[in-house]
């Protein structure tokens, strides 16, 4: 399942379509690479590895060029990124996006300078709003503390944000979070080992654990992703573009 087939897509659009983002914390790089391969074979396209896995950068490099079972290029992100060194190493290894568990100014700076997608973590409304203003998205962590009602409240004041609650959420709880306004839900535990059961999670979110509220259309087709997510993705791209242009115009100010 190697190769780079498939049309490039912004991570926000992929997450909005996929709804469930696996967050892998494995014993070593080999186990992480195997887990990614299994997820891609199940129809998952975006996967988050974490810096808590020994040899994580090697696992990213080994899997970043793969495609999922549908021939779409995989998006391998790196989570628990909290330092500039980790951010640079992840991007050098081929990471498609970065994720932090809490506000990480160093990572935000590296992501902006290198034109990378960064989903910054936060828990308070101020932290989450700050992350959204910077890049259009935020990881809500630890999500289980506030529950779906907390995300619903955030969505009311951040209608165009890409919100990815993570922490203490089981796969069968994803529908409630999506109905509350989550763009996608990070799942670290509880993913089934059985290939058929795993594939069912990524079949058509309209019929599976990632489905929206009753009566909503399934988000399996990326072209039909909601305008709010498209707006957030475009805002992020414009922000990064402005940063790059400023750096080119004033090279003496580069770090």
JSON list of C-alpha atoms in Angstrom, two decimals:
[
{"chain": "A", "resi": 1, "resn": "UNK", "atom": "CA", "xyz": [0.00, 0.00, 0.00]},
{"chain": "A", "resi": 2, "resn": "UNK", "atom": "CA", "xyz": [2.86, 2.33, -0.76]},
{"chain": "A", "resi": 3, "resn": "UNK", "atom": "CA", "xyz": [2.68, 5.34, -3.04]},
{"chain": "A", "resi": 4, "resn": "UNK", "atom": "CA", "xyz": [1.44, 8.86, -3.04]},
{"chain": "A", "resi": 5, "resn": "UNK", "atom": "CA", "xyz": [-1.74, 8.50, -5.05]},
{"chain": "A", "resi": 6, "resn": "UNK", "atom": "CA", "xyz": [-4.74, 10.66, -4.37]},
{"chain": "A", "resi": 7, "resn": "UNK", "atom": "CA", "xyz": [-5.47, 14.37, -4.54]},
{"chain": "A", "resi": 8, "resn": "UNK", "atom": "CA", "xyz": [-3.77, 16.50, -1.88]},
{"chain": "A", "resi": 9, "resn": "UNK", "atom": "CA", "xyz": [-6.27, 17.76, 0.68]},
{"chain": "A", "resi": 10, "resn": "UNK", "atom": "CA", "xyz": [-6.04, 20.12, 3.61]},
{"chain": "A", "resi": 11, "resn": "UNK", "atom": "CA", "xyz": [-5.96, 18.25, 6.94]},
{"chain": "A", "resi": 12, "resn": "UNK", "atom": "CA", "xyz": [-8.97, 20.19, 8.22]},
{"chain": "A", "resi": 13, "resn": "UNK", "atom": "CA", "xyz": [-11.07, 18.97, 5.30]},
{"chain": "A", "resi": 14, "resn": "UNK", "atom": "CA", "xyz": [-9.92, 15.38, 5.79]},
{"chain": "A", "resi": 15, "resn": "UNK", "atom": "CA", "xyz": [-10.65, 15.50, 9.52]},
{"chain": "A", "resi": 16, "resn": "UNK", "atom": "CA", "xyz": [-14.11, 16.93, 8.92]},
{"chain": "A", "resi": 17, "resn": "UNK", "atom": "CA", "xyz": [-14.86, 14.07, 6.54]},
{"chain": "A", "resi": 18, "resn": "UNK", "atom": "CA", "xyz": [-13.28, 11.34, 8.65]},
{"chain": "A", "resi": 19, "resn": "UNK", "atom": "CA", "xyz": [-14.74, 12.52, 11.99]},
{"chain": "A", "resi": 20, "resn": "UNK", "atom": "CA", "xyz": [-12.62, 10.12, 14.07]},
{"chain": "A", "resi": 21, "resn": "UNK", "atom": "CA", "xyz": [-8.88, 10.79, 14.46]},
{"chain": "A", "resi": 22, "resn": "UNK", "atom": "CA", "xyz": [-6.88, 7.84, 15.85]},
{"chain": "A", "resi": 23, "resn": "UNK", "atom": "CA", "xyz": [-4.19, 8.99, 18.31]},
{"chain": "A", "resi": 24, "resn": "UNK", "atom": "CA", "xyz": [-1.52, 6.30, 18.57]},
{"chain": "A", "resi": 25, "resn": "UNK", "atom": "CA", "xyz": [0.77, 5.77, 21.55]},
{"chain": "A", "resi": 26, "resn": "UNK", "atom": "CA", "xyz": [2.76, 2.65, 20.80]},
{"chain": "A", "resi": 27, "resn": "UNK", "atom": "CA", "xyz": [5.62, 0.81, 22.47]},
{"chain": "A", "resi": 28, "resn": "UNK", "atom": "CA", "xyz": [8.03, 1.49, 19.60]},
{"chain": "A", "resi": 29, "resn": "UNK", "atom": "CA", "xyz": [8.30, 2.70, 16.02]},
{"chain": "A", "resi": 30, "resn": "UNK", "atom": "CA", "xyz": [7.65, -0.73, 14.53]},
{"chain": "A", "resi": 31, "resn": "UNK", "atom": "CA", "xyz": [4.38, -1.08, 16.43]},
{"chain": "A", "resi": 32, "resn": "UNK", "atom": "CA", "xyz": [3.38, 2.43, 15.39]},
{"chain": "A", "resi": 33, "resn": "UNK", "atom": "CA", "xyz": [4.07, 1.71, 11.71]},
{"chain": "A", "resi": 34, "resn": "UNK", "atom": "CA", "xyz": [2.04, -1.51, 11.89]},
{"chain": "A", "resi": 35, "resn": "UNK", "atom": "CA", "xyz": [-0.86, 0.30, 13.53]},
{"chain": "A", "resi": 36, "resn": "UNK", "atom": "CA", "xyz": [-0.84, 3.00, 10.86]},
{"chain": "A", "resi": 37, "resn": "UNK", "atom": "CA", "xyz": [-0.82, 0.38, 8.11]},
{"chain": "A", "resi": 38, "resn": "UNK", "atom": "CA", "xyz": [-3.81, -1.38, 9.68]},
{"chain": "A", "resi": 39, "resn": "UNK", "atom": "CA", "xyz": [-5.73, 1.88, 9.94]},
{"chain": "A", "resi": 40, "resn": "UNK", "atom": "CA", "xyz": [-5.01, 2.81, 6.32]},
{"chain": "A", "resi": 41, "resn": "UNK", "atom": "CA", "xyz": [-6.20, -0.64, 5.24]},
{"chain": "A", "resi": 42, "resn": "UNK", "atom": "CA", "xyz": [-9.41, 0.01, 7.19]},
{"chain": "A", "resi": 43, "resn": "UNK", "atom": "CA", "xyz": [-10.14, 3.19, 5.23]},
{"chain": "A", "resi": 44, "resn": "UNK", "atom": "CA", "xyz": [-8.69, 5.69, 7.67]},
{"chain": "A", "resi": 45, "resn": "UNK", "atom": "CA", "xyz": [-6.72, 8.48, 5.99]},
{"chain": "A", "resi": 46, "resn": "UNK", "atom": "CA", "xyz": [-5.55, 10.80, 8.79]},
{"chain": "A", "resi": 47, "resn": "UNK", "atom": "CA", "xyz": [-3.64, 9.33, 11.75]},
{"chain": "A", "resi": 48, "resn": "UNK", "atom": "CA", "xyz": [-1.89, 11.03, 14.64]},
{"chain": "A", "resi": 49, "resn": "UNK", "atom": "CA", "xyz": [1.29, 9.49, 16.00]},
{"chain": "A", "resi": 50, "resn": "UNK", "atom": "CA", "xyz": [2.73, 10.92, 19.21]},
{"chain": "A", "resi": 51, "resn": "UNK", "atom": "CA", "xyz": [6.15, 11.91, 20.51]},
{"chain": "A", "resi": 52, "resn": "UNK", "atom": "CA", "xyz": [5.61, 9.59, 23.48]},
{"chain": "A", "resi": 53, "resn": "UNK", "atom": "CA", "xyz": [6.41, 6.65, 21.19]},
{"chain": "A", "resi": 54, "resn": "UNK", "atom": "CA", "xyz": [10.14, 5.81, 21.17]},
{"chain": "A", "resi": 55, "resn": "UNK", "atom": "CA", "xyz": [11.50, 6.36, 17.68]},
{"chain": "A", "resi": 56, "resn": "UNK", "atom": "CA", "xyz": [8.37, 8.23, 16.60]},
{"chain": "A", "resi": 57, "resn": "UNK", "atom": "CA", "xyz": [10.17, 10.27, 13.91]},
{"chain": "A", "resi": 58, "resn": "UNK", "atom": "CA", "xyz": [11.22, 7.07, 12.17]},
{"chain": "A", "resi": 59, "resn": "UNK", "atom": "CA", "xyz": [7.64, 5.81, 12.22]},
{"chain": "A", "resi": 60, "resn": "UNK", "atom": "CA", "xyz": [6.47, 9.06, 10.62]},
{"chain": "A", "resi": 61, "resn": "UNK", "atom": "CA", "xyz": [9.10, 8.83, 7.89]},
{"chain": "A", "resi": 62, "resn": "UNK", "atom": "CA", "xyz": [8.12, 5.22, 7.14]},
{"chain": "A", "resi": 63, "resn": "UNK", "atom": "CA", "xyz": [4.41, 5.93, 6.84]},
{"chain": "A", "resi": 64, "resn": "UNK", "atom": "CA", "xyz": [4.13, 9.50, 5.49]},
{"chain": "A", "resi": 65, "resn": "UNK", "atom": "CA", "xyz": [4.28, 8.33, 1.87]},
{"chain": "A", "resi": 66, "resn": "UNK", "atom": "CA", "xyz": [1.60, 5.66, 2.15]},
{"chain": "A", "resi": 67, "resn": "UNK", "atom": "CA", "xyz": [-1.93, 5.71, 0.79]},
{"chain": "A", "resi": 68, "resn": "UNK", "atom": "CA", "xyz": [-5.13, 4.38, 2.29]},
{"chain": "A", "resi": 69, "resn": "UNK", "atom": "CA", "xyz": [-7.17, 1.50, 0.89]},
{"chain": "A", "resi": 70, "resn": "UNK", "atom": "CA", "xyz": [-8.98, 3.94, -1.41]},
{"chain": "A", "resi": 71, "resn": "UNK", "atom": "CA", "xyz": [-5.74, 5.22, -2.92]},
{"chain": "A", "resi": 72, "resn": "UNK", "atom": "CA", "xyz": [-5.83, 8.56, -1.11]},
{"chain": "A", "resi": 73, "resn": "UNK", "atom": "CA", "xyz": [-2.55, 9.86, 0.22]},
{"chain": "A", "resi": 74, "resn": "UNK", "atom": "CA", "xyz": [-2.28, 9.39, 3.97]},
{"chain": "A", "resi": 75, "resn": "UNK", "atom": "CA", "xyz": [-1.97, 12.36, 6.32]},
{"chain": "A", "resi": 76, "resn": "UNK", "atom": "CA", "xyz": [0.33, 11.37, 9.17]},
{"chain": "A", "resi": 77, "resn": "UNK", "atom": "CA", "xyz": [0.29, 13.92, 11.94]},
{"chain": "A", "resi": 78, "resn": "UNK", "atom": "CA", "xyz": [2.37, 14.12, 15.10]},
{"chain": "A", "resi": 79, "resn": "UNK", "atom": "CA", "xyz": [0.82, 14.86, 18.47]},
{"chain": "A", "resi": 80, "resn": "UNK", "atom": "CA", "xyz": [2.17, 15.76, 21.92]},
{"chain": "A", "resi": 81, "resn": "UNK", "atom": "CA", "xyz": [4.45, 18.24, 20.18]},
{"chain": "A", "resi": 82, "resn": "UNK", "atom": "CA", "xyz": [5.48, 20.82, 22.76]},
{"chain": "A", "resi": 83, "resn": "UNK", "atom": "CA", "xyz": [8.93, 22.10, 21.71]},
{"chain": "A", "resi": 84, "resn": "UNK", "atom": "CA", "xyz": [10.47, 23.71, 18.65]},
{"chain": "A", "resi": 85, "resn": "UNK", "atom": "CA", "xyz": [12.85, 20.77, 18.29]},
{"chain": "A", "resi": 86, "resn": "UNK", "atom": "CA", "xyz": [10.00, 18.27, 18.20]},
{"chain": "A", "resi": 87, "resn": "UNK", "atom": "CA", "xyz": [8.09, 20.39, 15.69]},
{"chain": "A", "resi": 88, "resn": "UNK", "atom": "CA", "xyz": [11.08, 20.63, 13.36]},
{"chain": "A", "resi": 89, "resn": "UNK", "atom": "CA", "xyz": [11.82, 16.90, 13.65]},
{"chain": "A", "resi": 90, "resn": "UNK", "atom": "CA", "xyz": [8.20, 16.02, 12.89]},
{"chain": "A", "resi": 91, "resn": "UNK", "atom": "CA", "xyz": [8.07, 18.21, 9.80]},
{"chain": "A", "resi": 92, "resn": "UNK", "atom": "CA", "xyz": [11.46, 16.96, 8.61]},
{"chain": "A", "resi": 93, "resn": "UNK", "atom": "CA", "xyz": [10.12, 13.40, 8.89]},
{"chain": "A", "resi": 94, "resn": "UNK", "atom": "CA", "xyz": [7.14, 14.27, 6.68]},
{"chain": "A", "resi": 95, "resn": "UNK", "atom": "CA", "xyz": [4.36, 15.07, 9.15]},
{"chain": "A", "resi": 96, "resn": "UNK", "atom": "CA", "xyz": [1.24, 16.52, 7.52]},
{"chain": "A", "resi": 97, "resn": "UNK", "atom": "CA", "xyz": [0.15, 18.34, 10.68]},
{"chain": "A", "resi": 98, "resn": "UNK", "atom": "CA", "xyz": [1.23, 19.00, 14.26]},
{"chain": "A", "resi": 99, "resn": "UNK", "atom": "CA", "xyz": [-0.84, 18.76, 17.44]},
{"chain": "A", "resi": 100, "resn": "UNK", "atom": "CA", "xyz": [-0.05, 19.93, 20.97]},
{"chain": "A", "resi": 101, "resn": "UNK", "atom": "CA", "xyz": [-1.93, 19.08, 24.18]},
{"chain": "A", "resi": 102, "resn": "UNK", "atom": "CA", "xyz": [-1.76, 22.66, 25.49]},
{"chain": "A", "resi": 103, "resn": "UNK", "atom": "CA", "xyz": [-0.65, 26.13, 24.29]},
{"chain": "A", "resi": 104, "resn": "UNK", "atom": "CA", "xyz": [2.83, 25.80, 22.76]},
{"chain": "A", "resi": 105, "resn": "UNK", "atom": "CA", "xyz": [4.22, 29.14, 21.49]},
{"chain": "A", "resi": 106, "resn": "UNK", "atom": "CA", "xyz": [7.45, 27.51, 20.28]},
{"chain": "A", "resi": 107, "resn": "UNK", "atom": "CA", "xyz": [5.55, 25.07, 18.12]},
{"chain": "A", "resi": 108, "resn": "UNK", "atom": "CA", "xyz": [3.26, 27.80, 16.80]},
{"chain": "A", "resi": 109, "resn": "UNK", "atom": "CA", "xyz": [6.32, 29.80, 15.71]},
{"chain": "A", "resi": 110, "resn": "UNK", "atom": "CA", "xyz": [7.90, 26.86, 13.87]},
{"chain": "A", "resi": 111, "resn": "UNK", "atom": "CA", "xyz": [4.62, 25.95, 12.20]},
{"chain": "A", "resi": 112, "resn": "UNK", "atom": "CA", "xyz": [4.09, 29.52, 11.02]},
{"chain": "A", "resi": 113, "resn": "UNK", "atom": "CA", "xyz": [7.63, 29.86, 9.72]},
{"chain": "A", "resi": 114, "resn": "UNK", "atom": "CA", "xyz": [7.46, 26.59, 7.81]},
{"chain": "A", "resi": 115, "resn": "UNK", "atom": "CA", "xyz": [3.89, 26.88, 6.56]},
{"chain": "A", "resi": 116, "resn": "UNK", "atom": "CA", "xyz": [2.71, 23.84, 8.53]},
{"chain": "A", "resi": 117, "resn": "UNK", "atom": "CA", "xyz": [-0.72, 22.99, 9.91]},
{"chain": "A", "resi": 118, "resn": "UNK", "atom": "CA", "xyz": [-0.75, 23.21, 13.71]},
{"chain": "A", "resi": 119, "resn": "UNK", "atom": "CA", "xyz": [-3.74, 22.18, 15.84]},
{"chain": "A", "resi": 120, "resn": "UNK", "atom": "CA", "xyz": [-2.85, 23.79, 19.15]},
{"chain": "A", "resi": 121, "resn": "UNK", "atom": "CA", "xyz": [-4.29, 22.42, 22.36]},
{"chain": "A", "resi": 122, "resn": "UNK", "atom": "CA", "xyz": [-6.25, 24.31, 24.95]},
{"chain": "A", "resi": 123, "resn": "UNK", "atom": "CA", "xyz": [-8.83, 23.80, 27.66]},
{"chain": "A", "resi": 124, "resn": "UNK", "atom": "CA", "xyz": [-10.12, 27.22, 28.66]},
{"chain": "A", "resi": 125, "resn": "UNK", "atom": "CA", "xyz": [-12.19, 29.26, 26.21]},
{"chain": "A", "resi": 126, "resn": "UNK", "atom": "CA", "xyz": [-9.36, 31.82, 26.06]},
{"chain": "A", "resi": 127, "resn": "UNK", "atom": "CA", "xyz": [-6.76, 29.20, 25.14]},
{"chain": "A", "resi": 128, "resn": "UNK", "atom": "CA", "xyz": [-9.01, 27.62, 22.54]},
{"chain": "A", "resi": 129, "resn": "UNK", "atom": "CA", "xyz": [-9.95, 30.99, 21.02]},
{"chain": "A", "resi": 130, "resn": "UNK", "atom": "CA", "xyz": [-6.27, 31.95, 20.81]},
{"chain": "A", "resi": 131, "resn": "UNK", "atom": "CA", "xyz": [-5.45, 28.75, 18.93]},
{"chain": "A", "resi": 132, "resn": "UNK", "atom": "CA", "xyz": [-8.37, 29.30, 16.56]},
{"chain": "A", "resi": 133, "resn": "UNK", "atom": "CA", "xyz": [-7.35, 32.89, 15.85]},
{"chain": "A", "resi": 134, "resn": "UNK", "atom": "CA", "xyz": [-3.85, 31.69, 14.98]},
{"chain": "A", "resi": 135, "resn": "UNK", "atom": "CA", "xyz": [-4.71, 28.78, 12.69]},
{"chain": "A", "resi": 136, "resn": "UNK", "atom": "CA", "xyz": [-8.46, 28.21, 12.54]},
{"chain": "A", "resi": 137, "resn": "UNK", "atom": "CA", "xyz": [-8.37, 25.09, 14.72]},
{"chain": "A", "resi": 138, "resn": "UNK", "atom": "CA", "xyz": [-7.92, 23.91, 18.30]},
{"chain": "A", "resi": 139, "resn": "UNK", "atom": "CA", "xyz": [-7.59, 20.64, 20.15]},
{"chain": "A", "resi": 140, "resn": "UNK", "atom": "CA", "xyz": [-9.90, 20.64, 23.15]},
{"chain": "A", "resi": 141, "resn": "UNK", "atom": "CA", "xyz": [-8.04, 18.72, 25.86]},
{"chain": "A", "resi": 142, "resn": "UNK", "atom": "CA", "xyz": [-8.81, 17.00, 28.17]},
{"chain": "A", "resi": 143, "resn": "UNK", "atom": "CA", "xyz": [-12.24, 16.87, 26.57]},
{"chain": "A", "resi": 144, "resn": "UNK", "atom": "CA", "xyz": [-13.92, 14.44, 28.96]},
{"chain": "A", "resi": 145, "resn": "UNK", "atom": "CA", "xyz": [-13.73, 17.00, 31.76]},
{"chain": "A", "resi": 146, "resn": "UNK", "atom": "CA", "xyz": [-16.17, 19.34, 30.03]},
{"chain": "A", "resi": 147, "resn": "UNK", "atom": "CA", "xyz": [-18.05, 16.80, 27.95]},
{"chain": "A", "resi": 148, "resn": "UNK", "atom": "CA", "xyz": [-20.05, 17.42, 24.75]},
{"chain": "A", "resi": 149, "resn": "UNK", "atom": "CA", "xyz": [-21.96, 20.30, 26.35]},
{"chain": "A", "resi": 150, "resn": "UNK", "atom": "CA", "xyz": [-18.66, 22.19, 26.73]},
{"chain": "A", "resi": 151, "resn": "UNK", "atom": "CA", "xyz": [-17.99, 21.79, 23.00]},
{"chain": "A", "resi": 152, "resn": "UNK", "atom": "CA", "xyz": [-21.51, 22.95, 22.23]},
{"chain": "A", "resi": 153, "resn": "UNK", "atom": "CA", "xyz": [-20.85, 26.13, 24.23]},
{"chain": "A", "resi": 154, "resn": "UNK", "atom": "CA", "xyz": [-17.54, 26.68, 22.42]},
{"chain": "A", "resi": 155, "resn": "UNK", "atom": "CA", "xyz": [-19.20, 26.20, 19.05]},
{"chain": "A", "resi": 156, "resn": "UNK", "atom": "CA", "xyz": [-21.71, 28.93, 19.90]},
{"chain": "A", "resi": 157, "resn": "UNK", "atom": "CA", "xyz": [-18.94, 31.53, 20.21]},
{"chain": "A", "resi": 158, "resn": "UNK", "atom": "CA", "xyz": [-16.53, 30.01, 17.67]},
{"chain": "A", "resi": 159, "resn": "UNK", "atom": "CA", "xyz": [-18.88, 29.03, 14.83]},
{"chain": "A", "resi": 160, "resn": "UNK", "atom": "CA", "xyz": [-16.17, 28.74, 12.17]},
{"chain": "A", "resi": 161, "resn": "UNK", "atom": "CA", "xyz": [-13.56, 26.90, 14.23]},
{"chain": "A", "resi": 162, "resn": "UNK", "atom": "CA", "xyz": [-12.21, 23.43, 13.62]},
{"chain": "A", "resi": 163, "resn": "UNK", "atom": "CA", "xyz": [-12.63, 21.82, 17.06]},
{"chain": "A", "resi": 164, "resn": "UNK", "atom": "CA", "xyz": [-11.03, 18.46, 17.84]},
{"chain": "A", "resi": 165, "resn": "UNK", "atom": "CA", "xyz": [-11.92, 17.27, 21.37]},
{"chain": "A", "resi": 166, "resn": "UNK", "atom": "CA", "xyz": [-9.56, 14.58, 22.61]},
{"chain": "A", "resi": 167, "resn": "UNK", "atom": "CA", "xyz": [-9.05, 12.71, 25.87]},
{"chain": "A", "resi": 168, "resn": "UNK", "atom": "CA", "xyz": [-11.17, 10.12, 27.61]},
{"chain": "A", "resi": 169, "resn": "UNK", "atom": "CA", "xyz": [-13.53, 9.56, 24.66]},
{"chain": "A", "resi": 170, "resn": "UNK", "atom": "CA", "xyz": [-14.55, 6.10, 23.46]},
{"chain": "A", "resi": 171, "resn": "UNK", "atom": "CA", "xyz": [-15.35, 5.31, 19.81]},
{"chain": "A", "resi": 172, "resn": "UNK", "atom": "CA", "xyz": [-19.02, 4.72, 20.59]},
{"chain": "A", "resi": 173, "resn": "UNK", "atom": "CA", "xyz": [-19.27, 8.21, 22.10]},
{"chain": "A", "resi": 174, "resn": "UNK", "atom": "CA", "xyz": [-18.17, 10.00, 18.92]},
{"chain": "A", "resi": 175, "resn": "UNK", "atom": "CA", "xyz": [-21.74, 10.68, 17.64]},
{"chain": "A", "resi": 176, "resn": "UNK", "atom": "CA", "xyz": [-22.59, 12.74, 20.73]},
{"chain": "A", "resi": 177, "resn": "UNK", "atom": "CA", "xyz": [-19.48, 14.88, 20.30]},
{"chain": "A", "resi": 178, "resn": "UNK", "atom": "CA", "xyz": [-20.11, 15.42, 16.59]},
{"chain": "A", "resi": 179, "resn": "UNK", "atom": "CA", "xyz": [-23.72, 16.37, 17.32]},
{"chain": "A", "resi": 180, "resn": "UNK", "atom": "CA", "xyz": [-22.44, 18.88, 19.90]},
{"chain": "A", "resi": 181, "resn": "UNK", "atom": "CA", "xyz": [-20.29, 20.62, 17.28]},
{"chain": "A", "resi": 182, "resn": "UNK", "atom": "CA", "xyz": [-16.95, 18.80, 17.16]},
{"chain": "A", "resi": 183, "resn": "UNK", "atom": "CA", "xyz": [-15.32, 18.74, 13.73]},
{"chain": "A", "resi": 184, "resn": "UNK", "atom": "CA", "xyz": [-13.55, 15.48, 14.55]},
{"chain": "A", "resi": 185, "resn": "UNK", "atom": "CA", "xyz": [-12.83, 13.53, 17.72]},
{"chain": "A", "resi": 186, "resn": "UNK", "atom": "CA", "xyz": [-9.42, 12.26, 18.82]},
{"chain": "A", "resi": 187, "resn": "UNK", "atom": "CA", "xyz": [-9.51, 8.65, 20.06]},
{"chain": "A", "resi": 188, "resn": "UNK", "atom": "CA", "xyz": [-6.52, 7.23, 21.92]},
{"chain": "A", "resi": 189, "resn": "UNK", "atom": "CA", "xyz": [-8.02, 4.07, 23.39]},
{"chain": "A", "resi": 190, "resn": "UNK", "atom": "CA", "xyz": [-10.71, 1.58, 22.47]},
{"chain": "A", "resi": 191, "resn": "UNK", "atom": "CA", "xyz": [-10.08, 1.16, 18.75]},
{"chain": "A", "resi": 192, "resn": "UNK", "atom": "CA", "xyz": [-11.05, -2.42, 17.82]},
{"chain": "A", "resi": 193, "resn": "UNK", "atom": "CA", "xyz": [-8.33, -4.91, 16.86]},
{"chain": "A", "resi": 194, "resn": "UNK", "atom": "CA", "xyz": [-10.62, -6.87, 14.55]},
{"chain": "A", "resi": 195, "resn": "UNK", "atom": "CA", "xyz": [-10.07, -5.65, 10.93]},
{"chain": "A", "resi": 196, "resn": "UNK", "atom": "CA", "xyz": [-13.79, -5.72, 10.07]},
{"chain": "A", "resi": 197, "resn": "UNK", "atom": "CA", "xyz": [-14.77, -3.80, 13.19]},
{"chain": "A", "resi": 198, "resn": "UNK", "atom": "CA", "xyz": [-12.01, -1.27, 12.56]},
{"chain": "A", "resi": 199, "resn": "UNK", "atom": "CA", "xyz": [-13.12, -0.80, 8.95]},
{"chain": "A", "resi": 200, "resn": "UNK", "atom": "CA", "xyz": [-16.68, -0.19, 10.15]},
{"chain": "A", "resi": 201, "resn": "UNK", "atom": "CA", "xyz": [-15.49, 2.91, 12.00]},
{"chain": "A", "resi": 202, "resn": "UNK", "atom": "CA", "xyz": [-14.28, 4.47, 8.75]},
{"chain": "A", "resi": 203, "resn": "UNK", "atom": "CA", "xyz": [-16.91, 3.19, 6.32]},
{"chain": "A", "resi": 204, "resn": "UNK", "atom": "CA", "xyz": [-19.55, 5.91, 5.97]},
{"chain": "A", "resi": 205, "resn": "UNK", "atom": "CA", "xyz": [-19.72, 8.18, 9.01]},
{"chain": "A", "resi": 206, "resn": "UNK", "atom": "CA", "xyz": [-23.43, 8.65, 8.24]},
{"chain": "A", "resi": 207, "resn": "UNK", "atom": "CA", "xyz": [-23.99, 5.06, 9.33]},
{"chain": "A", "resi": 208, "resn": "UNK", "atom": "CA", "xyz": [-21.13, 4.44, 11.75]},
{"chain": "A", "resi": 209, "resn": "UNK", "atom": "CA", "xyz": [-19.69, 5.78, 15.00]},
{"chain": "A", "resi": 210, "resn": "UNK", "atom": "CA", "xyz": [-18.75, 9.10, 13.42]},
{"chain": "A", "resi": 211, "resn": "UNK", "atom": "CA", "xyz": [-22.25, 9.97, 12.17]},
{"chain": "A", "resi": 212, "resn": "UNK", "atom": "CA", "xyz": [-23.68, 13.37, 12.88]},
{"chain": "A", "resi": 213, "resn": "UNK", "atom": "CA", "xyz": [-26.87, 14.29, 14.64]},
{"chain": "A", "resi": 214, "resn": "UNK", "atom": "CA", "xyz": [-30.08, 12.56, 13.54]},
{"chain": "A", "resi": 215, "resn": "UNK", "atom": "CA", "xyz": [-31.09, 13.71, 10.08]},
{"chain": "A", "resi": 216, "resn": "UNK", "atom": "CA", "xyz": [-27.64, 15.06, 9.14]},
{"chain": "A", "resi": 217, "resn": "UNK", "atom": "CA", "xyz": [-26.00, 13.95, 5.93]},
{"chain": "A", "resi": 218, "resn": "UNK", "atom": "CA", "xyz": [-22.93, 11.77, 6.16]},
{"chain": "A", "resi": 219, "resn": "UNK", "atom": "CA", "xyz": [-19.62, 13.63, 5.76]},
{"chain": "A", "resi": 220, "resn": "UNK", "atom": "CA", "xyz": [-17.85, 10.86, 3.82]},
{"chain": "A", "resi": 221, "resn": "UNK", "atom": "CA", "xyz": [-17.49, 12.95, 0.67]},
{"chain": "A", "resi": 222, "resn": "UNK", "atom": "CA", "xyz": [-14.88, 15.65, 1.25]},
{"chain": "A", "resi": 223, "resn": "UNK", "atom": "CA", "xyz": [-16.30, 17.92, -1.45]},
{"chain": "A", "resi": 224, "resn": "UNK", "atom": "CA", "xyz": [-19.42, 18.31, 0.67]},
{"chain": "A", "resi": 225, "resn": "UNK", "atom": "CA", "xyz": [-17.61, 19.37, 3.82]},
{"chain": "A", "resi": 226, "resn": "UNK", "atom": "CA", "xyz": [-19.40, 22.12, 5.69]},
{"chain": "A", "resi": 227, "resn": "UNK", "atom": "CA", "xyz": [-18.59, 25.75, 4.75]},
{"chain": "A", "resi": 228, "resn": "UNK", "atom": "CA", "xyz": [-17.36, 26.49, 8.27]},
{"chain": "A", "resi": 229, "resn": "UNK", "atom": "CA", "xyz": [-14.53, 24.01, 7.89]},
{"chain": "A", "resi": 230, "resn": "UNK", "atom": "CA", "xyz": [-13.67, 25.33, 4.44]},
{"chain": "A", "resi": 231, "resn": "UNK", "atom": "CA", "xyz": [-13.53, 28.83, 5.88]},
{"chain": "A", "resi": 232, "resn": "UNK", "atom": "CA", "xyz": [-11.24, 27.73, 8.72]},
{"chain": "A", "resi": 233, "resn": "UNK", "atom": "CA", "xyz": [-8.92, 25.95, 6.32]},
{"chain": "A", "resi": 234, "resn": "UNK", "atom": "CA", "xyz": [-8.76, 28.97, 4.02]},
{"chain": "A", "resi": 235, "resn": "UNK", "atom": "CA", "xyz": [-8.07, 31.27, 6.98]},
{"chain": "A", "resi": 236, "resn": "UNK", "atom": "CA", "xyz": [-5.21, 29.04, 8.08]},
{"chain": "A", "resi": 237, "resn": "UNK", "atom": "CA", "xyz": [-3.72, 29.00, 4.58]},
{"chain": "A", "resi": 238, "resn": "UNK", "atom": "CA", "xyz": [-3.96, 32.79, 4.32]},
{"chain": "A", "resi": 239, "resn": "UNK", "atom": "CA", "xyz": [-2.33, 33.22, 7.74]},
{"chain": "A", "resi": 240, "resn": "UNK", "atom": "CA", "xyz": [0.57, 30.99, 6.78]},
{"chain": "A", "resi": 241, "resn": "UNK", "atom": "CA", "xyz": [0.96, 32.74, 3.41]},
{"chain": "A", "resi": 242, "resn": "UNK", "atom": "CA", "xyz": [1.16, 36.14, 5.11]},
{"chain": "A", "resi": 243, "resn": "UNK", "atom": "CA", "xyz": [3.82, 34.83, 7.48]},
{"chain": "A", "resi": 244, "resn": "UNK", "atom": "CA", "xyz": [5.92, 33.49, 4.61]},
{"chain": "A", "resi": 245, "resn": "UNK", "atom": "CA", "xyz": [5.60, 36.72, 2.63]},
{"chain": "A", "resi": 246, "resn": "UNK", "atom": "CA", "xyz": [6.69, 38.76, 5.64]},
{"chain": "A", "resi": 247, "resn": "UNK", "atom": "CA", "xyz": [9.69, 36.52, 6.13]},
{"chain": "A", "resi": 248, "resn": "UNK", "atom": "CA", "xyz": [10.72, 36.92, 2.48]},
{"chain": "A", "resi": 249, "resn": "UNK", "atom": "CA", "xyz": [10.29, 40.68, 2.62]},
{"chain": "A", "resi": 250, "resn": "UNK", "atom": "CA", "xyz": [12.37, 41.00, 5.80]},
{"chain": "A", "resi": 251, "resn": "UNK", "atom": "CA", "xyz": [14.95, 38.19, 5.84]},
{"chain": "A", "resi": 252, "resn": "UNK", "atom": "CA", "xyz": [17.00, 39.94, 8.47]},
{"chain": "A", "resi": 253, "resn": "UNK", "atom": "CA", "xyz": [14.18, 39.35, 10.97]},
{"chain": "A", "resi": 254, "resn": "UNK", "atom": "CA", "xyz": [14.19, 35.58, 10.56]},
{"chain": "A", "resi": 255, "resn": "UNK", "atom": "CA", "xyz": [15.23, 33.64, 13.65]}
]
